[in-house]
mmCIF file of C-alpha atoms in Angstrom:
data_model
loop_
_atom_site.group_PDB
_atom_site.id
_atom_site.type_symbol
_atom_site.label_atom_id
_atom_site.label_comp_id
_atom_site.label_asym_id
_atom_site.label_seq_id
_atom_site.Cartn_x
_atom_site.Cartn_y
_atom_site.Cartn_z
ATOM 1 C CA UNK A 1 82.817 43.044 80.660
ATOM 2 C CA UNK A 2 83.253 46.744 81.410
ATOM 3 C CA UNK A 3 85.487 49.366 79.824
ATOM 4 C CA UNK A 4 88.710 48.608 81.722
ATOM 5 C CA UNK A 5 88.420 44.813 81.679
ATOM 6 C CA UNK A 6 90.204 42.888 78.945
ATOM 7 C CA UNK A 7 89.076 39.491 77.687
ATOM 8 C CA UNK A 8 90.437 36.923 75.265
ATOM 9 C CA UNK A 9 88.936 33.597 74.226
ATOM 10 C CA UNK A 10 91.095 30.589 73.302
ATOM 11 C CA UNK A 11 88.851 27.619 72.550
ATOM 12 C CA UNK A 12 87.081 26.794 75.827
ATOM 13 C CA UNK A 13 89.410 29.079 77.844
ATOM 14 C CA UNK A 14 88.535 32.659 78.753
ATOM 15 C CA UNK A 15 91.410 34.916 79.833
ATOM 16 C CA UNK A 16 90.535 38.016 81.889
ATOM 17 C CA UNK A 17 92.634 40.920 83.186
ATOM 18 C CA UNK A 18 92.640 44.691 83.495
ATOM 19 C CA UNK A 19 95.392 47.315 83.173
ATOM 20 C CA UNK A 20 94.904 48.629 86.716
ATOM 21 C CA UNK A 21 92.777 48.102 89.794
ATOM 22 C CA UNK A 22 90.306 45.300 90.404
ATOM 23 C CA UNK A 23 86.712 44.533 89.527
ATOM 24 C CA UNK A 24 84.271 41.650 89.459
ATOM 25 C CA UNK A 25 83.028 40.369 86.122
ATOM 26 C CA UNK A 26 79.920 38.263 85.597
ATOM 27 C CA UNK A 27 80.969 35.510 83.193
ATOM 28 C CA UNK A 28 78.356 33.338 81.451
ATOM 29 C CA UNK A 29 79.229 29.634 81.833
ATOM 30 C CA UNK A 30 77.448 26.297 81.522
ATOM 31 C CA UNK A 31 75.962 25.626 84.992
ATOM 32 C CA UNK A 32 76.003 21.870 84.299
ATOM 33 C CA UNK A 33 79.774 21.771 83.723
ATOM 34 C CA UNK A 34 82.312 22.327 86.530
ATOM 35 C CA UNK A 35 84.810 25.100 85.768
ATOM 36 C CA UNK A 36 88.134 26.110 87.284
ATOM 37 C CA UNK A 37 89.996 29.388 87.559
ATOM 38 C CA UNK A 38 93.752 29.198 87.003
ATOM 39 C CA UNK A 39 96.051 32.087 87.910
ATOM 40 C CA UNK A 40 99.350 32.916 86.185
ATOM 41 C CA UNK A 41 101.381 30.695 88.533
ATOM 42 C CA UNK A 42 99.129 27.684 87.992
ATOM 43 C CA UNK A 43 97.061 27.767 91.182
ATOM 44 C CA UNK A 44 93.560 26.468 90.552
ATOM 45 C CA UNK A 45 90.276 26.966 92.319
ATOM 46 C CA UNK A 46 86.741 25.873 91.496
ATOM 47 C CA UNK A 47 84.401 28.431 89.946
ATOM 48 C CA UNK A 48 80.936 28.682 91.456
ATOM 49 C CA UNK A 49 78.368 28.941 88.662
ATOM 50 C CA UNK A 50 74.862 29.986 89.613
ATOM 51 C CA UNK A 51 71.718 28.360 88.253
ATOM 52 C CA UNK A 52 71.430 31.343 85.906
ATOM 53 C CA UNK A 53 74.765 30.327 84.352
ATOM 54 C CA UNK A 54 76.817 33.259 85.654
ATOM 55 C CA UNK A 55 79.943 33.248 87.770
ATOM 56 C CA UNK A 56 81.490 36.224 89.561
ATOM 57 C CA UNK A 57 85.163 36.398 88.592
ATOM 58 C CA UNK A 58 87.517 38.812 90.353
ATOM 59 C CA UNK A 59 89.730 40.526 87.785
ATOM 60 C CA UNK A 60 92.996 42.379 88.428
ATOM 61 C CA UNK A 61 96.237 43.223 86.626
ATOM 62 C CA UNK A 62 97.242 39.566 86.960
ATOM 63 C CA UNK A 63 95.530 37.501 84.240
ATOM 64 C CA UNK A 64 93.271 34.611 85.192
ATOM 65 C CA UNK A 65 92.036 31.791 82.996
ATOM 66 C CA UNK A 66 88.570 30.226 83.321
ATOM 67 C CA UNK A 67 87.928 26.904 81.627
ATOM 68 C CA UNK A 68 85.928 23.717 82.039
ATOM 69 C CA UNK A 69 87.479 21.385 84.598
ATOM 70 C CA UNK A 70 87.559 18.562 82.021
ATOM 71 C CA UNK A 71 89.583 20.726 79.622
ATOM 72 C CA UNK A 72 92.024 21.618 82.397
ATOM 73 C CA UNK A 73 92.456 17.952 83.350
ATOM 74 C CA UNK A 74 92.994 17.000 79.703
ATOM 75 C CA UNK A 75 95.589 19.752 79.258
ATOM 76 C CA UNK A 76 97.519 18.906 82.418
ATOM 77 C CA UNK A 77 97.459 15.165 81.623
ATOM 78 C CA UNK A 78 98.878 15.930 78.167
ATOM 79 C CA UNK A 79 101.643 18.100 79.654
ATOM 80 C CA UNK A 80 102.510 15.460 82.259
ATOM 81 C CA UNK A 81 102.713 12.802 79.539
ATOM 82 C CA UNK A 82 104.895 15.052 77.351
ATOM 83 C CA UNK A 83 107.372 15.524 80.223
ATOM 84 C CA UNK A 84 107.548 11.747 80.444
#
C-alpha cells in the first residue's frame, strides 16, 4: 500500500487514508463481485475492478471505504429498518 498510506480491514470493508497528500493504491478485489467506494459523508460510487482483480483507489487525508456492493446494501437496509 505504500509507506504513507494507511489501511484498516473491518470484515469485508477496507478503509484507506493517508496523513497528507494523495496517491493511488492498487487494491486486490474479487472481479466477479461489484464493489462500491463510500466517502466519509456517505457518497458512493462504483469501483472498477479489472480482470486481474485490482482496482485503482485514490487515497487522500479523507478516509474512504471499499466494500462489496451487497454488503453496503445489507448495511444500509439494516440502518433504514432500525430508524423505522
